[in-house]
CSV table of C-alpha atoms in Angstrom, one decimal:
chain,number,residue,atom,x,y,z
A,213,MET,CA,-30.5,37.6,-7.1
A,214,VAL,CA,-29.1,34.3,-5.7
A,215,PRO,CA,-25.5,34.4,-4.4
A,216,HIS,CA,-22.8,32.3,-6.1
A,217,LEU,CA,-20.8,30.0,-3.9
A,218,THR,CA,-17.4,29.8,-5.6
A,219,THR,CA,-16.3,26.5,-4.0
A,220,ALA,CA,-18.1,23.3,-5.0
A,221,LEU,CA,-20.2,22.2,-2.1
A,222,ASN,CA,-19.1,18.6,-2.0
A,223,GLY,CA,-16.9,18.6,1.1
A,224,PRO,CA,-17.6,18.9,4.8
A,225,LEU,CA,-20.2,21.6,4.5
A,226,LEU,CA,-22.3,19.6,2.2
A,227,SER,CA,-22.1,16.8,4.8
A,228,LEU,CA,-23.0,19.3,7.5
A,229,GLU,CA,-26.1,20.4,5.5
A,230,LYS,CA,-27.1,16.8,5.0
A,231,SER,CA,-26.8,16.1,8.7
A,232,MET,CA,-29.0,19.2,9.4
A,233,LEU,CA,-31.6,18.2,6.9
A,234,ASN,CA,-31.7,14.6,8.1
A,235,ALA,CA,-32.0,15.7,11.7
A,236,MET,CA,-34.4,18.6,11.1
A,237,PRO,CA,-37.2,17.3,13.5
A,238,LYS,CA,-34.6,16.6,16.1
A,239,ILE,CA,-33.0,20.1,15.7
A,240,GLU,CA,-36.3,21.9,16.0
A,241,HIS,CA,-37.3,20.0,19.1
A,242,TRP,CA,-33.8,20.7,20.6
A,243,PHE,CA,-34.3,24.4,20.0
A,244,ARG,CA,-37.8,24.3,21.5
A,245,THR,CA,-36.4,22.8,24.7
A,246,GLN,CA,-33.6,25.3,24.8
A,247,TRP,CA,-36.0,28.3,24.6
A,248,LEU,CA,-37.9,26.8,27.7
A,249,ASP,CA,-34.7,27.4,29.8
A,250,HIS,CA,-33.4,30.6,28.1
A,251,ALA,CA,-35.2,33.8,27.1
A,252,ALA,CA,-34.4,34.8,23.6
A,253,PRO,CA,-33.2,38.4,23.1
A,254,PHE,CA,-35.9,40.7,21.7
A,255,TYR,CA,-34.0,40.9,18.5
A,256,ALA,CA,-30.5,40.2,17.1
A,257,SER,CA,-28.5,39.9,13.9
A,258,VAL,CA,-25.7,37.4,13.3
A,259,ASP,CA,-22.9,37.7,10.7
A,260,LEU,CA,-22.0,34.4,9.1
A,261,ARG,CA,-19.2,33.2,7.0
A,262,ASN,CA,-19.5,30.3,4.5
A,263,ALA,CA,-16.1,28.9,3.6
A,264,GLY,CA,-17.5,25.9,1.8
A,265,PHE,CA,-15.7,23.6,4.3
A,266,LYS,CA,-17.0,25.6,7.4
A,267,LEU,CA,-20.1,27.7,8.3
A,268,ALA,CA,-19.7,29.8,11.4
A,269,PRO,CA,-21.0,32.9,13.1
A,270,VAL,CA,-18.3,35.7,13.5
A,271,ASP,CA,-20.4,38.4,15.2
A,272,THR,CA,-23.7,38.7,17.0
A,273,ASN,CA,-25.3,42.1,17.3
A,274,LEU,CA,-28.1,42.7,20.0
A,275,PHE,CA,-29.0,46.1,18.7
A,276,PRO,CA,-29.4,45.3,14.9
A,277,GLY,CA,-29.4,48.4,12.7
A,278,GLY,CA,-30.3,47.0,9.2
A,279,PHE,CA,-34.1,46.3,9.2
A,280,ASN,CA,-34.3,48.5,6.0
A,281,ASN,CA,-32.2,45.9,4.2
A,282,LEU,CA,-34.5,43.0,4.8
A,283,ASN,CA,-36.6,41.5,1.9
A,284,PRO,CA,-40.0,43.3,2.1
A,285,ASP,CA,-41.7,40.1,0.9
A,286,PHE,CA,-41.1,38.6,4.3
A,287,LEU,CA,-42.4,41.6,6.4
A,288,HIS,CA,-45.2,39.3,7.7
A,289,LEU,CA,-42.5,37.1,9.4
A,290,SER,CA,-41.2,40.2,11.2
A,291,VAL,CA,-44.6,41.3,12.3
A,292,GLN,CA,-45.6,37.9,13.7
A,293,ALA,CA,-42.3,37.5,15.5
A,294,ALA,CA,-42.7,41.1,16.9
A,295,MET,CA,-46.1,40.2,18.3
A,296,VAL,CA,-44.6,37.3,20.2
A,297,ALA,CA,-41.7,39.3,21.5
A,298,VAL,CA,-43.9,42.1,22.7
A,299,GLU,CA,-46.4,39.8,24.4
A,300,LYS,CA,-43.6,38.1,26.4
A,301,ILE,CA,-42.3,41.4,27.8
A,302,CYS,CA,-45.4,43.5,28.2
A,303,PRO,CA,-48.6,41.5,27.3
A,304,GLU,CA,-51.0,44.4,27.5
A,305,ALA,CA,-48.6,46.9,25.9
A,306,SER,CA,-50.1,49.4,23.4
A,307,ARG,CA,-47.4,52.0,23.3
A,308,LEU,CA,-43.7,51.5,22.6
A,309,LEU,CA,-40.9,54.1,22.7
A,310,ILE,CA,-37.9,53.4,20.5
A,311,ILE,CA,-34.6,55.1,21.3
A,312,PRO,CA,-32.2,55.1,18.4
A,313,GLU,CA,-28.5,55.8,18.0
A,314,ASN,CA,-27.6,59.5,18.4
A,315,HIS,CA,-26.0,59.8,14.9
A,316,THR,CA,-29.0,61.5,13.2
A,317,ARG,CA,-27.0,62.4,10.1
A,318,ASN,CA,-26.8,58.7,8.9
A,319,THR,CA,-29.9,58.6,6.7
A,320,TYR,CA,-29.5,54.9,6.0
A,321,TYR,CA,-29.5,54.1,9.7
A,322,LEU,CA,-32.6,56.4,10.1
A,323,ARG,CA,-34.3,54.3,7.4
A,324,ASN,CA,-33.7,51.3,9.6
A,325,VAL,CA,-35.5,53.0,12.5
A,326,VAL,CA,-38.4,53.8,10.2
A,327,GLU,CA,-38.7,50.1,9.1
A,328,LEU,CA,-38.3,48.9,12.7
A,329,ALA,CA,-41.1,51.2,13.8
A,330,ASN,CA,-43.2,50.0,10.9
A,331,ILE,CA,-42.8,46.4,11.9
A,332,LEU,CA,-43.9,47.2,15.5
A,333,LYS,CA,-46.8,49.4,14.4
A,334,GLN,CA,-48.1,46.5,12.3
A,335,ALA,CA,-47.7,44.3,15.3
A,336,GLY,CA,-50.4,46.5,17.0
A,337,MET,CA,-48.2,49.0,18.8
A,338,ASN,CA,-48.5,52.8,19.0
A,339,VAL,CA,-44.8,53.7,18.3
A,340,ARG,CA,-42.9,56.9,18.7
A,341,ILE,CA,-39.2,57.7,18.4
A,342,GLY,CA,-37.5,59.4,21.4
A,343,SER,CA,-34.0,60.7,21.2
A,344,ILE,CA,-31.5,61.0,24.0
A,345,SER,CA,-29.1,63.0,21.8
A,346,PRO,CA,-28.2,66.4,23.3
A,347,GLU,CA,-28.7,67.8,19.7
A,348,ILE,CA,-32.5,67.0,19.8
A,349,THR,CA,-34.1,69.6,22.0
A,350,GLU,CA,-37.5,69.8,20.3
A,351,PRO,CA,-39.5,67.6,17.9
A,352,THR,CA,-37.5,67.3,14.8
A,353,LEU,CA,-38.6,66.0,11.5
A,354,LEU,CA,-35.8,64.3,9.6
A,355,GLU,CA,-35.8,62.6,6.2
A,356,THR,CA,-34.1,59.3,5.2
A,357,HIS,CA,-32.1,58.9,2.0
A,358,ASP,CA,-35.1,57.7,0.1
A,359,GLY,CA,-37.5,60.4,1.3
A,360,GLN,CA,-39.2,58.7,4.2
A,361,PRO,CA,-40.1,61.1,7.1
A,362,LEU,CA,-38.9,60.3,10.7
A,363,LEU,CA,-40.0,62.4,13.7
A,364,LEU,CA,-37.6,62.5,16.5
A,365,GLU,CA,-38.8,63.8,19.9
A,366,PRO,CA,-36.6,64.6,22.9
A,367,VAL,CA,-37.0,62.1,25.8
A,368,VAL,CA,-37.8,63.6,29.2
A,369,ARG,CA,-37.5,61.7,32.5
A,370,GLU,CA,-40.2,62.0,35.1
A,371,GLY,CA,-39.3,60.0,38.2
A,372,ASN,CA,-38.3,56.6,37.0
A,373,ARG,CA,-40.1,56.8,33.7
A,374,LEU,CA,-39.1,58.0,30.2
A,375,LYS,CA,-41.7,60.0,28.5
A,376,LEU,CA,-42.3,62.3,25.5
A,377,ALA,CA,-43.7,65.7,26.5
A,378,ALA,CA,-46.7,67.2,24.8
A,379,ALA,CA,-45.5,69.6,22.0
A,380,LYS,CA,-46.3,71.1,18.7
A,381,ILE,CA,-44.4,70.7,15.3
A,382,GLY,CA,-45.8,73.1,12.8
A,383,ASP,CA,-49.6,72.9,13.1
A,384,THR,CA,-49.5,69.3,14.5
A,385,ALA,CA,-50.1,68.8,18.2
A,386,LEU,CA,-48.2,65.9,19.8
A,387,SER,CA,-49.7,64.4,22.9
A,388,GLU,CA,-47.7,63.3,25.9
A,389,PHE,CA,-46.5,59.7,25.4
A,390,ASP,CA,-45.9,57.3,28.4
A,391,SER,CA,-45.0,53.8,27.2
A,392,CYS,CA,-45.1,50.4,28.8
A,393,ALA,CA,-41.7,49.5,27.4
A,394,VAL,CA,-38.6,51.2,25.9
A,395,LEU,CA,-36.9,49.6,23.0
A,396,LEU,CA,-33.2,50.5,22.6
A,397,ASN,CA,-31.8,50.5,19.1
A,398,ASN,CA,-28.7,52.2,20.6
A,399,ASP,CA,-25.8,49.9,21.5
A,400,LEU,CA,-24.5,52.1,24.3
A,401,SER,CA,-20.9,52.0,23.1
A,402,GLY,CA,-20.3,55.4,24.7
A,403,GLY,CA,-21.5,54.2,28.1
A,404,ILE,CA,-24.8,54.2,29.9
A,405,PRO,CA,-26.3,57.7,30.2
A,406,ASP,CA,-27.9,58.6,33.5
A,407,ILE,CA,-31.3,59.0,31.9
A,408,LEU,CA,-31.5,55.3,31.3
A,409,GLN,CA,-30.5,54.2,34.8
A,410,ASP,CA,-33.0,52.6,37.2
A,411,LEU,CA,-36.1,52.8,35.1
A,412,GLU,CA,-39.4,51.2,36.2
A,413,GLN,CA,-40.3,50.6,32.6
A,414,ASN,CA,-39.2,47.5,30.7
A,415,LEU,CA,-36.0,48.4,29.0
A,416,ILE,CA,-35.2,46.1,26.0
A,417,PRO,CA,-32.6,44.8,25.5
A,418,PRO,CA,-31.3,45.4,29.1
A,419,LEU,CA,-28.5,47.9,29.8
A,420,TYR,CA,-26.0,45.1,30.3
A,421,ALA,CA,-26.5,44.0,26.7
A,422,GLY,CA,-24.7,47.2,25.5
A,423,TRP,CA,-21.2,47.4,24.5
A,424,SER,CA,-20.3,49.5,27.6
A,425,THR,CA,-20.4,46.2,29.5
A,426,ARG,CA,-20.7,43.4,27.0
A,427,ARG,CA,-17.7,41.5,25.6
A,428,LYS,CA,-17.5,39.4,22.5
A,429,SER,CA,-15.4,36.8,24.3
A,430,GLN,CA,-18.3,36.2,26.7
A,431,HIS,CA,-20.6,35.6,23.8
A,432,PHE,CA,-18.2,33.1,22.1
A,433,ALA,CA,-17.6,31.4,25.4
A,434,ALA,CA,-21.3,30.7,25.5
A,435,TYR,CA,-21.3,29.8,21.9
A,436,ASN,CA,-18.6,27.1,22.6
A,437,ARG,CA,-21.0,25.4,24.9
A,438,VAL,CA,-24.0,25.7,22.6
A,439,ALA,CA,-22.0,24.5,19.6
A,440,ARG,CA,-20.6,21.5,21.6
A,441,GLU,CA,-24.1,20.3,22.7
A,442,PHE,CA,-25.5,20.8,19.2
A,443,SER,CA,-22.6,19.0,17.5
A,444,ASP,CA,-23.0,16.1,20.0
A,445,LEU,CA,-26.7,16.0,19.0
A,446,LEU,CA,-25.9,15.6,15.3
A,447,GLY,CA,-22.7,13.5,15.8
A,448,ILE,CA,-20.5,16.1,13.9
A,449,ASP,CA,-17.3,17.8,14.5
A,450,GLU,CA,-17.9,21.0,16.4
A,451,TRP,CA,-15.2,22.9,14.5
A,452,LEU,CA,-17.4,22.9,11.3
A,453,LEU,CA,-19.5,25.6,12.8
A,454,ASN,CA,-17.4,27.1,15.6
A,455,PRO,CA,-14.5,29.4,15.2
A,456,TYR,CA,-11.6,29.1,17.7
A,457,PHE,CA,-10.8,32.2,19.7
A,458,GLU,CA,-8.5,33.7,22.3
A,459,THR,CA,-8.4,37.0,24.2
A,460,CYS,CA,-5.6,39.3,25.1
A,461,GLY,CA,-6.1,42.1,27.7
A,462,GLU,CA,-4.0,45.1,28.7
A,463,ILE,CA,-3.4,46.1,25.1
A,464,ASP,CA,-2.3,49.5,24.2
A,465,PHE,CA,-1.6,49.8,20.5
A,466,ASN,CA,-0.2,53.3,20.7
A,467,ALA,CA,2.1,52.6,23.5
A,468,ARG,CA,3.0,49.2,21.9
A,469,THR,CA,2.3,47.3,25.1
A,470,GLY,CA,0.8,43.8,25.0
A,471,GLU,CA,2.4,42.9,21.6
A,472,ASP,CA,4.1,39.8,22.9
A,473,CYS,CA,0.8,38.5,24.4
A,474,LEU,CA,-1.0,39.2,21.1
A,475,ALA,CA,1.7,37.5,19.0
A,476,ALA,CA,1.9,34.4,21.2
A,477,LYS,CA,-1.9,34.0,21.1
A,478,VAL,CA,-2.0,34.5,17.3
A,479,GLU,CA,0.7,31.9,16.8
A,480,SER,CA,-1.1,29.4,19.1
A,481,LEU,CA,-4.4,29.9,17.3
A,482,LEU,CA,-2.9,29.6,13.8
A,483,GLU,CA,-1.2,26.3,14.8
A,484,LYS,CA,-4.6,24.9,15.9
A,485,ILE,CA,-6.2,26.0,12.7
A,486,LYS,CA,-3.4,24.4,10.6
A,487,LEU,CA,-4.1,21.1,12.2
A,488,LYS,CA,-7.8,21.3,11.3
A,489,TYR,CA,-7.1,22.4,7.8
A,490,ALA,CA,-4.7,19.4,7.4
A,491,GLU,CA,-7.4,17.0,8.8
A,492,TYR,CA,-10.0,18.3,6.3
A,493,GLY,CA,-7.6,18.7,3.3
A,494,VAL,CA,-8.1,22.5,3.2
A,495,THR,CA,-5.5,24.1,1.1
A,496,GLN,CA,-6.1,27.8,1.9
A,497,GLU,CA,-3.8,29.6,4.3
A,498,PRO,CA,-5.0,29.9,7.9
A,499,PHE,CA,-5.7,33.4,9.2
A,500,VAL,CA,-7.1,35.0,12.3
A,501,ILE,CA,-9.0,38.2,12.9
A,502,VAL,CA,-7.9,40.6,15.7
A,503,LYS,CA,-10.6,42.9,16.8
A,504,ALA,CA,-11.7,44.9,19.7
A,505,ASN,CA,-13.5,42.8,22.3
A,506,ALA,CA,-16.4,45.3,22.4
A,507,GLY,CA,-18.1,47.4,19.8
A,508,THR,CA,-19.5,47.3,16.2
A,509,TYR,CA,-19.3,49.2,13.0
A,510,GLY,CA,-16.3,47.2,11.8
A,511,MET,CA,-13.8,49.4,13.7
A,512,GLY,CA,-10.6,48.1,15.2
A,513,ILE,CA,-10.3,45.0,13.0
A,514,MET,CA,-7.3,43.5,11.2
A,515,THR,CA,-6.6,40.3,9.3
A,516,VAL,CA,-3.5,38.4,10.6
A,517,LYS,CA,-1.6,35.5,9.0
A,518,SER,CA,1.5,35.5,11.1
A,519,PRO,CA,2.6,36.5,14.5
A,520,ASP,CA,4.9,39.0,12.9
A,521,ASP,CA,1.9,40.8,11.5
A,522,VAL,CA,1.0,42.2,15.0
A,523,ARG,CA,4.6,43.1,16.0
A,524,GLY,CA,5.9,46.6,15.3
A,525,LEU,CA,2.7,47.9,13.7
A,526,ASN,CA,3.2,51.2,11.8
A,527,ARG,CA,1.5,54.4,13.1
A,528,LYS,CA,-1.4,54.1,10.7
A,529,ALA,CA,-2.2,50.5,11.7
A,530,ARG,CA,-1.9,51.4,15.4
A,531,ASN,CA,-4.2,54.3,15.0
A,532,LYS,CA,-6.8,52.1,13.2
A,533,MET,CA,-6.7,49.5,15.9
A,534,SER,CA,-6.6,51.7,19.0
A,535,VAL,CA,-10.0,53.4,18.7
A,536,ILE,CA,-13.5,52.2,18.1
A,537,LYS,CA,-17.0,53.8,18.0
A,538,GLU,CA,-17.4,56.9,20.2
A,539,GLY,CA,-13.7,57.3,20.2
A,540,LEU,CA,-13.2,54.7,22.9
A,541,GLU,CA,-9.7,53.3,23.4
A,542,VAL,CA,-9.2,49.6,22.7
A,543,THR,CA,-7.6,47.9,25.7
A,544,GLU,CA,-8.7,44.2,25.1
A,545,VAL,CA,-8.9,42.2,21.9
A,546,ILE,CA,-10.4,39.0,20.8
A,547,ILE,CA,-8.3,36.8,18.4
A,548,GLN,CA,-10.8,34.9,16.4
A,549,GLU,CA,-10.2,32.1,13.8
A,550,GLY,CA,-10.7,33.7,10.4
A,551,VAL,CA,-13.4,32.1,8.3
A,552,TYR,CA,-13.1,32.6,4.6
A,553,THR,CA,-16.2,33.7,2.7
A,554,PHE,CA,-16.5,32.1,-0.7
A,555,GLU,CA,-19.8,33.6,-1.6
A,556,SER,CA,-20.1,36.3,-4.1
A,557,ILE,CA,-22.7,38.5,-5.8
A,558,ASN,CA,-21.8,40.0,-9.2
A,559,ASP,CA,-18.2,39.0,-8.5
A,560,ALA,CA,-18.1,41.0,-5.3
A,561,VAL,CA,-17.3,39.2,-1.9
A,562,ALA,CA,-20.4,38.7,0.2
A,563,GLU,CA,-21.4,37.4,3.6
A,564,PRO,CA,-24.9,36.5,4.9
A,565,VAL,CA,-26.4,38.4,7.9
A,566,VAL,CA,-29.4,36.7,9.5
A,567,TYR,CA,-32.0,38.7,11.4
A,568,MET,CA,-34.2,37.3,14.2
A,569,MET,CA,-36.9,38.6,16.5
A,570,ASP,CA,-37.5,36.6,19.7
A,571,HIS,CA,-36.3,33.1,18.6
A,572,TYR,CA,-37.7,33.4,15.0
A,573,VAL,CA,-35.6,33.9,11.8
A,574,ILE,CA,-37.3,36.8,10.0
A,575,GLY,CA,-34.9,37.2,7.1
A,576,GLY,CA,-31.5,38.7,6.3
A,577,PHE,CA,-29.3,40.1,3.6
A,578,TYR,CA,-25.9,39.8,2.1
A,579,ARG,CA,-23.2,42.3,3.1
A,580,VAL,CA,-21.3,42.9,-0.1
A,581,HIS,CA,-18.0,44.7,-0.7
A,582,THR,CA,-16.3,45.2,-4.0
A,583,GLY,CA,-13.0,46.3,-2.5
A,584,ARG,CA,-12.4,43.5,0.1
A,585,GLY,CA,-11.1,40.0,-0.2
A,586,VAL,CA,-12.4,36.6,1.0
A,587,ASP,CA,-10.2,36.8,4.1
A,588,GLU,CA,-11.2,40.4,5.2
A,589,ASN,CA,-13.8,42.1,7.3
A,590,LEU,CA,-16.6,43.3,5.0
A,591,ASN,CA,-18.2,45.5,7.6
A,592,ALA,CA,-16.4,48.6,6.3
A,593,PRO,CA,-17.1,51.8,4.4
A,594,GLY,CA,-18.0,50.9,0.8
A,595,SER,CA,-20.1,47.9,1.7
A,596,HIS,CA,-23.7,47.6,0.3
A,597,PHE,CA,-26.5,45.2,1.1
A,598,VAL,CA,-28.6,42.8,-1.0
A,599,PRO,CA,-31.7,41.2,0.6
A,600,LEU,CA,-31.6,37.4,0.9
A,601,ALA,CA,-33.4,36.2,-2.2
A,602,PHE,CA,-34.7,32.9,-0.9
A,603,GLU,CA,-38.1,31.8,-2.1
A,604,LYS,CA,-39.1,30.5,1.3
A,605,PRO,CA,-38.2,31.4,4.9
A,606,CYS,CA,-35.0,30.0,6.3
A,607,THR,CA,-37.0,27.7,8.5
A,608,LEU,CA,-38.6,25.7,5.7
A,609,PRO,CA,-36.0,23.6,3.9
A,610,ASP,CA,-36.7,21.3,1.0
A,611,CYS,CA,-35.8,18.0,2.5
A,612,ALA,CA,-36.4,16.2,-0.8
A,613,GLY,CA,-34.0,18.6,-2.6
A,614,ALA,CA,-30.2,18.6,-2.8
A,615,PRO,CA,-28.4,19.7,0.4
A,616,ASP,CA,-27.0,22.7,-1.4
A,617,ALA,CA,-30.2,23.8,-2.9
A,618,THR,CA,-30.9,27.4,-2.1
A,619,PRO,CA,-33.6,26.9,0.6
A,620,ASN,CA,-31.5,24.3,2.2
A,621,ARG,CA,-28.4,26.4,2.4
A,622,PHE,CA,-30.5,29.2,4.0
A,623,TYR,CA,-32.0,26.7,6.4
A,624,ALA,CA,-28.4,25.9,7.5
A,625,TYR,CA,-27.8,29.6,7.9
A,626,GLY,CA,-30.9,29.9,10.0
A,627,VAL,CA,-29.8,27.0,12.2
A,628,VAL,CA,-26.3,28.4,12.8
A,629,ALA,CA,-27.7,31.9,13.4
A,630,ARG,CA,-30.1,30.5,16.0
A,631,LEU,CA,-27.2,28.8,17.7
A,632,ALA,CA,-25.6,32.2,18.1
A,633,LEU,CA,-28.9,33.7,19.3
A,634,LEU,CA,-29.1,30.9,21.9
A,635,ALA,CA,-25.5,31.7,23.0
A,636,ALA,CA,-26.6,35.4,23.3
A,637,ALA,CA,-29.5,34.3,25.5
A,638,ILE,CA,-27.2,32.4,27.8
A,639,GLU,CA,-24.7,35.2,27.8
A,640,LEU,CA,-27.4,37.7,28.9
A,641,GLN,CA,-28.7,35.3,31.5
A,642,GLU,CA,-25.2,35.0,33.0
A,643,GLN,CA,-24.6,38.8,32.9
A,644,ASP,CA,-27.9,39.6,34.5
A,645,PRO,CA,-27.1,41.4,37.9
A,646,LEU,CA,-29.9,39.5,39.5
A,647,ASN,CA,-28.1,36.3,38.8
A,648,GLN,CA,-24.7,37.4,40.1
């Protein structure tokens, strides 16, 4: 199932793809030199938007939760990348403990954990799943939506190490488990629990990658620098792959404080976008996305086309914007240039999500929503996922083919996703307490 791009690729994006194809050796060499200076995150996913005239990342997740949505035909890419990622962190590791999110009732998320464990097992690891949820007090066998079993075991802390205690489930004896490294698939939106503090084991990603401390504005500030250097390398306009953004702190939607700051930033950003639209002959209406500066799950997000849209919000809109995952209050927002998505699958609006392990693209999928428009957030209830249907991995373009041929479009997606990954690497380097 190949996605349909509803705008003809004959404008700036086609030119951008041509530039990438022509400069492929230069691009790959540039990435190699970047990874010598910056350690890639263990894994990440990047949400992209393709407007036909612009291709840009709009979110980067360092605790990706959709491994079950990847095309199984490319499992070998995930396994090879996982081998490299594990070797860098713990070269002699044979055991790995995965700590998932606490919401054990989301059977689709659990299927993601099963698939992640499967990838790491095939990479040569003995993998077990340890829960820090207060609800899991003994080994608990769960089932995913498609009938896959998942054994969750309560994590215990001994000194500065996380372990799984010896136990029994039914007639099956479970041995004690002490791992070299601990892989978090829990984004720490609710804060950093004491059990994870000051561990001697390798904790990946590090605690400061979680949403209790991370900010989207920090990521996109790093992306600004990456996009600028990459654009200079190719001799292209940085705006074609970089969304403008601003931030606004001291927001309280319920108390209606910070509205003037927000409206002023929205107006300023819309004016900048209008100038770019005029430069490139874009006829669509500019818009921005206002969203919480931390957190995931598509919460605390609104599409804004005028400063008046953020003034005097009604109670329903204020409630929607004021709270994110784990019930945390929103006190700071990022105002990001809205990027249209003109891709569709079966007439439903779609956006690509690219997955990476270490610095390798391992696949991706389309997030599809039948009830949302081309200028709206698709990460919302009612979305579904379609694996990227490319015939070759994103890193193998057909240089002899048309720039908008499917493998070439996906190569462009892989390049932009890796730019966001590099920005995440720089962001984590700068947030590392040892570098402060």
